Tab-separated table of C-alpha atoms in Angstrom:
chain	number	residue	atom	x	y	z
T	1	UNK	CA	0.040	-34.459	-7.110
T	2	UNK	CA	-3.534	-35.260	-8.009
T	3	UNK	CA	-4.427	-38.591	-9.504
T	4	UNK	CA	-5.677	-38.834	-13.046
T	5	UNK	CA	-9.368	-39.499	-13.627
T	6	UNK	CA	-10.190	-43.147	-13.495
T	7	UNK	CA	-11.420	-45.078	-16.461
T	8	UNK	CA	-14.954	-46.271	-16.934
T	9	UNK	CA	-13.886	-49.620	-15.563
T	10	UNK	CA	-13.199	-48.117	-12.155
T	11	UNK	CA	-15.322	-49.736	-9.450
T	12	UNK	CA	-16.306	-47.830	-6.347
T	13	UNK	CA	-16.780	-49.866	-3.204
T	14	UNK	CA	-17.901	-49.326	0.357
T	15	UNK	CA	-14.934	-48.996	2.749
T	16	UNK	CA	-16.100	-47.861	6.197
T	17	UNK	CA	-19.063	-46.640	8.186
T	18	UNK	CA	-19.107	-44.696	11.444
T	19	UNK	CA	-22.166	-44.297	13.636
T	20	UNK	CA	-25.073	-46.391	14.834
T	21	UNK	CA	-26.016	-49.014	12.267
T	22	UNK	CA	-29.304	-49.805	13.992
T	23	UNK	CA	-32.852	-48.662	13.330
T	24	UNK	CA	-33.109	-45.094	12.027
T	25	UNK	CA	-36.270	-44.528	14.078
T	26	UNK	CA	-34.142	-44.159	17.217
T	27	UNK	CA	-32.017	-41.301	15.827
T	28	UNK	CA	-32.209	-38.022	17.720
T	29	UNK	CA	-32.000	-34.622	16.021
T	30	UNK	CA	-28.717	-33.823	17.780
T	31	UNK	CA	-27.006	-36.881	16.218
T	32	UNK	CA	-27.674	-35.895	12.586
T	33	UNK	CA	-24.450	-34.984	10.745
T	34	UNK	CA	-24.598	-31.455	9.320
T	35	UNK	CA	-21.037	-30.917	7.990
T	36	UNK	CA	-18.270	-33.050	6.413
T	37	UNK	CA	-14.854	-31.818	5.286
T	38	UNK	CA	-11.479	-33.341	4.304
T	39	UNK	CA	-8.364	-31.316	5.081
T	40	UNK	CA	-5.961	-30.229	2.317
T	41	UNK	CA	-3.882	-33.409	2.608
T	42	UNK	CA	-6.775	-35.853	2.796
T	43	UNK	CA	-5.254	-37.484	5.879
T	44	UNK	CA	-7.777	-35.912	8.246
T	45	UNK	CA	-11.552	-35.737	8.128
T	46	UNK	CA	-13.867	-33.573	10.231
T	47	UNK	CA	-17.606	-33.941	10.804
T	48	UNK	CA	-20.068	-31.770	12.698
T	49	UNK	CA	-23.583	-32.548	13.888
T	50	UNK	CA	-26.700	-30.679	14.972
T	51	UNK	CA	-25.814	-31.253	18.610
T	52	UNK	CA	-22.768	-28.990	18.288
T	53	UNK	CA	-20.100	-31.708	18.214
T	54	UNK	CA	-17.100	-31.742	15.888
T	55	UNK	CA	-15.422	-35.141	15.467
T	56	UNK	CA	-12.006	-35.525	13.839
T	57	UNK	CA	-10.727	-38.668	12.131
T	58	UNK	CA	-7.122	-39.473	11.235
T	59	UNK	CA	-6.115	-41.769	8.411
T	60	UNK	CA	-4.540	-45.072	9.420
T	61	UNK	CA	-2.071	-46.472	6.876
T	62	UNK	CA	-1.099	-49.519	8.939
T	63	UNK	CA	-4.026	-51.650	7.877
T	64	UNK	CA	-4.268	-53.579	4.631
T	65	UNK	CA	-6.350	-50.758	3.169
T	66	UNK	CA	-6.183	-47.136	4.390
T	67	UNK	CA	-8.886	-46.431	6.958
T	68	UNK	CA	-9.914	-43.543	9.177
T	69	UNK	CA	-9.706	-43.798	12.964
T	70	UNK	CA	-11.482	-41.646	15.542
T	71	UNK	CA	-9.156	-38.849	16.672
T	72	UNK	CA	-10.906	-36.180	18.751
T	73	UNK	CA	-14.348	-34.840	19.642
T	74	UNK	CA	-15.043	-31.299	20.783
T	75	UNK	CA	-18.238	-29.574	21.875
T	76	UNK	CA	-19.638	-26.430	20.251
T	77	UNK	CA	-22.956	-24.791	21.013
T	78	UNK	CA	-25.863	-25.640	18.710
T	79	UNK	CA	-25.777	-27.059	15.193
T	80	UNK	CA	-22.552	-27.082	13.184
T	81	UNK	CA	-23.342	-25.465	9.828
T	82	UNK	CA	-19.911	-25.833	8.232
T	83	UNK	CA	-16.309	-26.849	8.928
T	84	UNK	CA	-13.249	-25.603	7.034
T	85	UNK	CA	-9.644	-26.696	7.532
T	86	UNK	CA	-6.858	-24.105	7.514
T	87	UNK	CA	-3.647	-24.991	5.702
T	88	UNK	CA	-1.220	-26.619	8.080
T	89	UNK	CA	1.685	-24.363	9.126
T	90	UNK	CA	3.239	-26.469	11.900
T	91	UNK	CA	2.581	-29.660	13.839
T	92	UNK	CA	-0.834	-28.410	14.985
T	93	UNK	CA	-4.065	-28.410	13.002
T	94	UNK	CA	-6.344	-25.385	12.762
T	95	UNK	CA	-9.940	-25.488	11.622
T	96	UNK	CA	-12.874	-23.082	11.492
T	97	UNK	CA	-16.351	-24.116	12.557
T	98	UNK	CA	-19.563	-22.126	12.565
T	99	UNK	CA	-23.049	-22.433	13.926
T	100	UNK	CA	-25.857	-19.961	13.213
T	101	UNK	CA	-24.190	-17.008	14.936
T	102	UNK	CA	-20.623	-17.717	16.077
T	103	UNK	CA	-17.446	-18.750	14.246
T	104	UNK	CA	-14.587	-20.404	16.139
T	105	UNK	CA	-10.980	-21.129	15.237
T	106	UNK	CA	-9.798	-24.362	16.849
T	107	UNK	CA	-6.281	-25.601	17.464
T	108	UNK	CA	-5.893	-29.372	17.551
T	109	UNK	CA	-2.536	-30.760	18.623
T	110	UNK	CA	-0.820	-33.681	20.328
T	111	UNK	CA	0.347	-33.133	23.892
T	112	UNK	CA	2.615	-35.454	25.860
T	113	UNK	CA	1.600	-36.304	29.395
T	114	UNK	CA	4.144	-35.828	32.169
T	115	UNK	CA	3.939	-37.998	35.267
T	116	UNK	CA	6.083	-38.403	38.356
T	117	UNK	CA	8.218	-41.474	37.809
T	118	UNK	CA	10.109	-41.333	41.102
T	119	UNK	CA	8.623	-40.516	44.488
T	120	UNK	CA	10.247	-38.046	46.921
T	121	UNK	CA	8.869	-39.619	50.095
T	122	UNK	CA	11.579	-40.149	52.716
T	123	UNK	CA	11.835	-43.626	54.193
T	124	UNK	CA	14.299	-45.387	56.459
T	125	UNK	CA	16.135	-46.730	53.436
T	126	UNK	CA	16.395	-43.307	51.780
T	127	UNK	CA	19.865	-41.847	52.502
T	128	UNK	CA	19.013	-38.266	51.516
T	129	UNK	CA	16.352	-36.017	50.077
T	130	UNK	CA	15.836	-36.524	46.355
T	131	UNK	CA	14.081	-34.416	43.750
T	132	UNK	CA	11.091	-35.866	41.911
T	133	UNK	CA	11.687	-37.036	38.381
T	134	UNK	CA	9.208	-36.498	35.563
T	135	UNK	CA	8.832	-38.763	32.584
T	136	UNK	CA	6.793	-38.538	29.401
T	137	UNK	CA	3.961	-40.980	28.941
T	138	UNK	CA	1.540	-41.463	26.057
T	139	UNK	CA	0.504	-38.376	24.126
T	140	UNK	CA	-3.102	-37.206	23.905
T	141	UNK	CA	-4.927	-35.092	21.336
T	142	UNK	CA	-6.074	-31.751	22.723
T	143	UNK	CA	-8.411	-29.169	21.180
T	144	UNK	CA	-8.646	-25.563	22.331
T	145	UNK	CA	-10.475	-22.551	20.837
T	146	UNK	CA	-7.929	-19.925	19.720
T	147	UNK	CA	-10.331	-17.295	18.380
T	148	UNK	CA	-14.060	-16.615	18.699
T	149	UNK	CA	-15.589	-14.424	15.989
T	150	UNK	CA	-19.004	-13.320	17.222
T	151	UNK	CA	-21.659	-10.609	16.822
T	152	UNK	CA	-20.865	-9.844	13.175
T	153	UNK	CA	-23.974	-11.352	11.560
T	154	UNK	CA	-27.568	-10.308	12.107
T	155	UNK	CA	-28.844	-13.372	10.256
T	156	UNK	CA	-27.947	-17.053	10.360
T	157	UNK	CA	-24.502	-17.932	9.009
T	158	UNK	CA	-24.760	-20.489	6.204
T	159	UNK	CA	-21.153	-20.842	5.011
T	160	UNK	CA	-17.504	-19.975	5.627
T	161	UNK	CA	-14.503	-20.223	3.312
T	162	UNK	CA	-10.767	-19.863	4.000
T	163	UNK	CA	-8.759	-17.824	1.503
T	164	UNK	CA	-5.782	-19.241	-0.377
T	165	UNK	CA	-3.573	-16.626	1.322
T	166	UNK	CA	-4.188	-18.471	4.647
T	167	UNK	CA	-4.702	-15.089	6.334
T	168	UNK	CA	-8.339	-14.231	5.667
T	169	UNK	CA	-11.712	-15.920	5.325
T	170	UNK	CA	-15.284	-14.967	4.456
T	171	UNK	CA	-18.529	-15.732	6.246
T	172	UNK	CA	-21.961	-15.464	4.652
T	173	UNK	CA	-25.465	-15.133	6.046
T	174	UNK	CA	-28.779	-14.639	4.243
T	175	UNK	CA	-28.068	-11.045	3.195
T	176	UNK	CA	-24.402	-10.212	3.790
T	177	UNK	CA	-20.876	-11.543	3.298
T	178	UNK	CA	-18.102	-10.440	5.669
T	179	UNK	CA	-14.323	-10.594	5.237
T	180	UNK	CA	-12.240	-11.514	8.295
T	181	UNK	CA	-8.588	-11.683	9.233
T	182	UNK	CA	-7.898	-14.925	11.090
T	183	UNK	CA	-5.851	-13.065	13.718
T	184	UNK	CA	-8.498	-10.392	14.432
T	185	UNK	CA	-11.677	-11.612	16.108
T	186	UNK	CA	-13.429	-8.311	16.852
T	187	UNK	CA	-13.429	-6.692	13.406
T	188	UNK	CA	-14.689	-7.687	9.962
T	189	UNK	CA	-15.441	-5.906	6.692
T	190	UNK	CA	-18.725	-6.145	4.823
T	191	UNK	CA	-17.992	-6.941	1.158
T	192	UNK	CA	-21.465	-7.974	-0.074
T	193	UNK	CA	-24.788	-6.541	1.102
T	194	UNK	CA	-28.014	-7.411	-0.716
T	195	UNK	CA	-30.375	-6.200	2.001
T	196	UNK	CA	-32.977	-3.852	0.459
T	197	UNK	CA	-34.031	-0.611	2.129
T	198	UNK	CA	-37.504	-2.096	2.470
T	199	UNK	CA	-37.500	-5.740	3.560
T	200	UNK	CA	-40.827	-6.244	1.784
T	201	UNK	CA	-38.884	-5.898	-1.474
T	202	UNK	CA	-36.590	-8.814	-0.605
T	203	UNK	CA	-36.597	-11.293	-3.500
T	204	UNK	CA	-33.544	-13.474	-2.842
T	205	UNK	CA	-31.114	-14.540	-0.134
T	206	UNK	CA	-27.505	-15.694	-0.163
T	207	UNK	CA	-27.227	-19.468	0.183
T	208	UNK	CA	-23.452	-20.063	0.075
T	209	UNK	CA	-20.081	-18.364	-0.510
T	210	UNK	CA	-16.685	-19.769	-1.486
T	211	UNK	CA	-13.219	-18.364	-2.196
T	212	UNK	CA	-11.349	-19.241	-5.386
T	213	UNK	CA	-8.893	-22.079	-4.613
T	214	UNK	CA	-5.885	-20.162	-6.009
T	215	UNK	CA	-6.715	-16.466	-6.582
T	216	UNK	CA	-7.155	-14.725	-3.243
T	217	UNK	CA	-9.102	-11.772	-4.705
T	218	UNK	CA	-11.900	-13.842	-6.261
T	219	UNK	CA	-14.895	-15.407	-4.547
T	220	UNK	CA	-18.288	-16.746	-5.594
T	221	UNK	CA	-21.657	-16.759	-3.905
T	222	UNK	CA	-24.983	-18.315	-4.782
T	223	UNK	CA	-28.526	-17.113	-4.205
T	224	UNK	CA	-31.972	-18.603	-3.770
T	225	UNK	CA	-32.815	-17.512	-7.341
T	226	UNK	CA	-30.440	-20.125	-8.703
T	227	UNK	CA	-27.720	-17.625	-9.642
T	228	UNK	CA	-23.987	-17.924	-8.984
T	229	UNK	CA	-22.050	-14.653	-8.903
T	230	UNK	CA	-18.305	-14.208	-9.241
T	231	UNK	CA	-16.920	-11.139	-7.451
T	232	UNK	CA	-13.493	-9.477	-7.540
T	233	UNK	CA	-12.359	-7.711	-4.363
T	234	UNK	CA	-9.854	-5.626	-6.348
T	235	UNK	CA	-12.622	-3.633	-8.016
T	236	UNK	CA	-14.182	-2.061	-4.931
T	237	UNK	CA	-14.543	-2.432	-1.185
T	238	UNK	CA	-18.213	-3.379	-1.579
T	239	UNK	CA	-18.527	-5.999	-4.320
T	240	UNK	CA	-21.870	-4.898	-5.764
T	241	UNK	CA	-20.692	-5.387	-9.345
T	242	UNK	CA	-20.112	-8.983	-10.394
T	243	UNK	CA	-17.530	-10.107	-12.915
T	244	UNK	CA	-19.705	-12.992	-14.034
T	245	UNK	CA	-23.216	-14.177	-13.279
T	246	UNK	CA	-24.387	-17.721	-13.902
T	247	UNK	CA	-28.115	-18.433	-13.834
T	248	UNK	CA	-30.081	-21.643	-13.887
T	249	UNK	CA	-32.149	-22.226	-17.010
T	250	UNK	CA	-35.873	-21.649	-16.842
T	251	UNK	CA	-36.503	-25.314	-17.493
T	252	UNK	CA	-37.892	-27.014	-14.419
T	253	UNK	CA	-35.181	-28.703	-12.392
T	254	UNK	CA	-35.718	-32.381	-11.700
T	255	UNK	CA	-35.706	-32.492	-7.912
T	256	UNK	CA	-35.276	-36.228	-7.795
T	257	UNK	CA	-32.060	-36.147	-9.804
T	258	UNK	CA	-29.970	-33.635	-7.885
T	259	UNK	CA	-30.578	-32.337	-4.385
T	260	UNK	CA	-27.244	-30.562	-3.884
T	261	UNK	CA	-23.882	-30.165	-5.598
T	262	UNK	CA	-21.449	-31.152	-2.873
T	263	UNK	CA	-17.916	-31.314	-4.260
T	264	UNK	CA	-15.678	-31.306	-7.318
T	265	UNK	CA	-12.473	-33.318	-7.724
T	266	UNK	CA	-9.660	-33.271	-10.327
T	267	UNK	CA	-11.642	-30.705	-12.354
T	268	UNK	CA	-13.297	-33.640	-14.108
T	269	UNK	CA	-15.643	-35.296	-11.614
T	270	UNK	CA	-18.670	-33.760	-9.946
T	271	UNK	CA	-20.403	-35.255	-6.911
T	272	UNK	CA	-24.029	-34.528	-6.051
T	273	UNK	CA	-26.413	-35.718	-3.373
T	274	UNK	CA	-29.903	-36.950	-4.135
T	275	UNK	CA	-32.926	-38.564	-2.525
T	276	UNK	CA	-33.044	-42.146	-1.221
T	277	UNK	CA	-29.528	-41.507	0.175
T	278	UNK	CA	-28.082	-41.698	-3.336
T	279	UNK	CA	-24.803	-40.070	-4.363
T	280	UNK	CA	-24.115	-39.392	-8.051
T	281	UNK	CA	-20.541	-38.999	-9.311
T	282	UNK	CA	-20.289	-37.624	-12.854
T	283	UNK	CA	-17.101	-37.872	-14.920
T	284	UNK	CA	-17.361	-35.600	-17.957
T	285	UNK	CA	-14.093	-36.946	-19.410
T	286	UNK	CA	-15.509	-40.448	-19.721
T	287	UNK	CA	-19.153	-39.387	-20.051
T	288	UNK	CA	-19.969	-41.782	-17.236
T	289	UNK	CA	-21.862	-41.780	-13.968
T	290	UNK	CA	-21.500	-43.716	-10.735
T	291	UNK	CA	-24.434	-44.096	-8.352
T	292	UNK	CA	-23.698	-44.992	-4.734
T	293	UNK	CA	-26.255	-45.626	-2.027
T	294	UNK	CA	-25.282	-44.653	1.519
T	295	UNK	CA	-27.491	-46.895	3.616
T	296	UNK	CA	-27.426	-50.246	5.392
T	297	UNK	CA	-27.579	-52.146	2.101
T	298	UNK	CA	-23.827	-51.577	1.655
T	299	UNK	CA	-23.137	-53.985	4.503
T	300	UNK	CA	-24.805	-56.760	2.517
T	301	UNK	CA	-23.017	-55.942	-0.709
T	302	UNK	CA	-19.481	-54.570	-0.649
T	303	UNK	CA	-20.081	-53.047	-4.054
T	304	UNK	CA	-22.492	-50.155	-3.581
T	305	UNK	CA	-22.359	-48.784	-7.117
T	306	UNK	CA	-21.357	-49.362	-10.698
T	307	UNK	CA	-20.038	-47.287	-13.571
T	308	UNK	CA	-22.552	-47.037	-16.376
T	309	UNK	CA	-23.636	-45.071	-19.386
T	310	UNK	CA	-25.042	-41.614	-18.718
T	311	UNK	CA	-28.435	-42.541	-20.155
T	312	UNK	CA	-29.066	-45.431	-17.793
T	313	UNK	CA	-29.613	-45.377	-14.039
T	314	UNK	CA	-28.771	-48.543	-12.156
T	315	UNK	CA	-27.947	-49.186	-8.511
T	316	UNK	CA	-26.300	-52.538	-7.863
T	317	UNK	CA	-28.256	-54.646	-5.415
T	318	UNK	CA	-31.596	-52.888	-5.931
T	319	UNK	CA	-34.617	-53.587	-8.096
T	320	UNK	CA	-34.710	-50.069	-9.566
T	321	UNK	CA	-33.412	-50.878	-13.045
T	322	UNK	CA	-35.197	-48.160	-14.975
T	323	UNK	CA	-36.236	-44.554	-14.546
T	324	UNK	CA	-39.911	-45.277	-13.875
T	325	UNK	CA	-39.190	-47.790	-11.126
T	326	UNK	CA	-36.654	-45.416	-9.579
T	327	UNK	CA	-39.217	-42.621	-9.353
T	328	UNK	CA	-41.829	-44.915	-7.864
T	329	UNK	CA	-39.505	-46.080	-5.085
T	330	UNK	CA	-37.813	-42.734	-4.428
T	331	UNK	CA	-37.670	-42.068	-0.672
T	332	UNK	CA	-37.959	-38.298	-0.261
T	333	UNK	CA	-37.447	-38.533	3.502
T	334	UNK	CA	-33.820	-39.588	2.922
T	335	UNK	CA	-31.409	-37.312	1.109
T	336	UNK	CA	-27.681	-36.598	0.948
T	337	UNK	CA	-26.822	-32.974	1.721
T	338	UNK	CA	-23.267	-33.218	3.047
T	339	UNK	CA	-20.290	-34.974	1.453
T	340	UNK	CA	-16.619	-34.315	0.747
T	341	UNK	CA	-14.207	-35.509	-1.951
T	342	UNK	CA	-10.643	-36.510	-1.042
T	343	UNK	CA	-8.279	-33.864	-2.518
T	344	UNK	CA	-5.857	-36.351	-4.109
T	345	UNK	CA	-7.611	-39.648	-4.770
T	346	UNK	CA	-10.948	-41.273	-5.468
T	347	UNK	CA	-12.268	-41.404	-1.912
T	348	UNK	CA	-15.439	-39.713	-0.689
T	349	UNK	CA	-17.022	-39.208	2.726
T	350	UNK	CA	-20.828	-39.092	2.752
T	351	UNK	CA	-23.079	-38.100	5.651
T	352	UNK	CA	-26.430	-39.902	5.855
T	353	UNK	CA	-28.413	-38.891	8.965
T	354	UNK	CA	-26.165	-40.023	11.858
T	355	UNK	CA	-23.843	-42.254	9.783
T	356	UNK	CA	-20.619	-41.374	7.985
T	357	UNK	CA	-19.888	-43.571	4.947
T	358	UNK	CA	-16.477	-43.842	3.275
T	359	UNK	CA	-16.368	-45.024	-0.351
T	360	UNK	CA	-13.180	-45.678	-2.334
């Protein structure tokens, strides 16, 4: 059951940080986090980086406040563009990861180690031959690739989304969207194709695609023109006709206010990333906004944000108390592109270069 939206008195605070807290000048390209995703329960968190590593974290309820502990790291070639958890069917976890060309289905599970607890070596004191005895020791977390879905995209894959039926998923590149069955790795169906006959006439590309959370026949995809299109797979095999089209207004978008819409929670709060490593959380029920800053300043002040009126913009612990000052000190080299909202409570995971910040 999802929690109700918090009141305007709710205070967000910094909870945890993973990664090197040193000088950002020493960060390598391979260490930059490129994907963040909670699972459906919120007890597990996955991150991927540009070096092709996926790191899993498991929630620890034994401490005074719930925290996430390192669980498992697995290697994948090249940059991780996106990670999606599959709904849990048994004791194992399954998740999809994709780089520019290849999608993989991973199985993550606990495996008990067996060791020989009794030797079979014959000595003078041994009356007869004995069989070795095995005993279970500590369990370890293992990760193995179950499926590899390759050679289906001519262009770079930008997003994947698992269907609510837990049997299919879609993958999108710049010009096409394909529909897959999780159990079939060598066949997919093209359901959206915007490639023109003459590539010189190309005016837009697909930037992202996502299934409806409940209706397995509906999915949405966005384009570089600022449009969001809702498609229904029941209408035709190739979804050229869109049920609804949403388009950005012609008014110039303020780049410094919103870099990317990252997640929605409880149907009432919207989280966006911005420059200067700022995260904005909007609550339309309370007409309020929370601004969090995912950088080293949170270690000095445990409160990294405050709830405030929509017309004002204040970040606790900084000198930017008005819009003009905020624009003057905006750091365009730092921006939040990847974050995930906990599915049941007010907890977010934010990726800032090579650091993962947890706010509650």
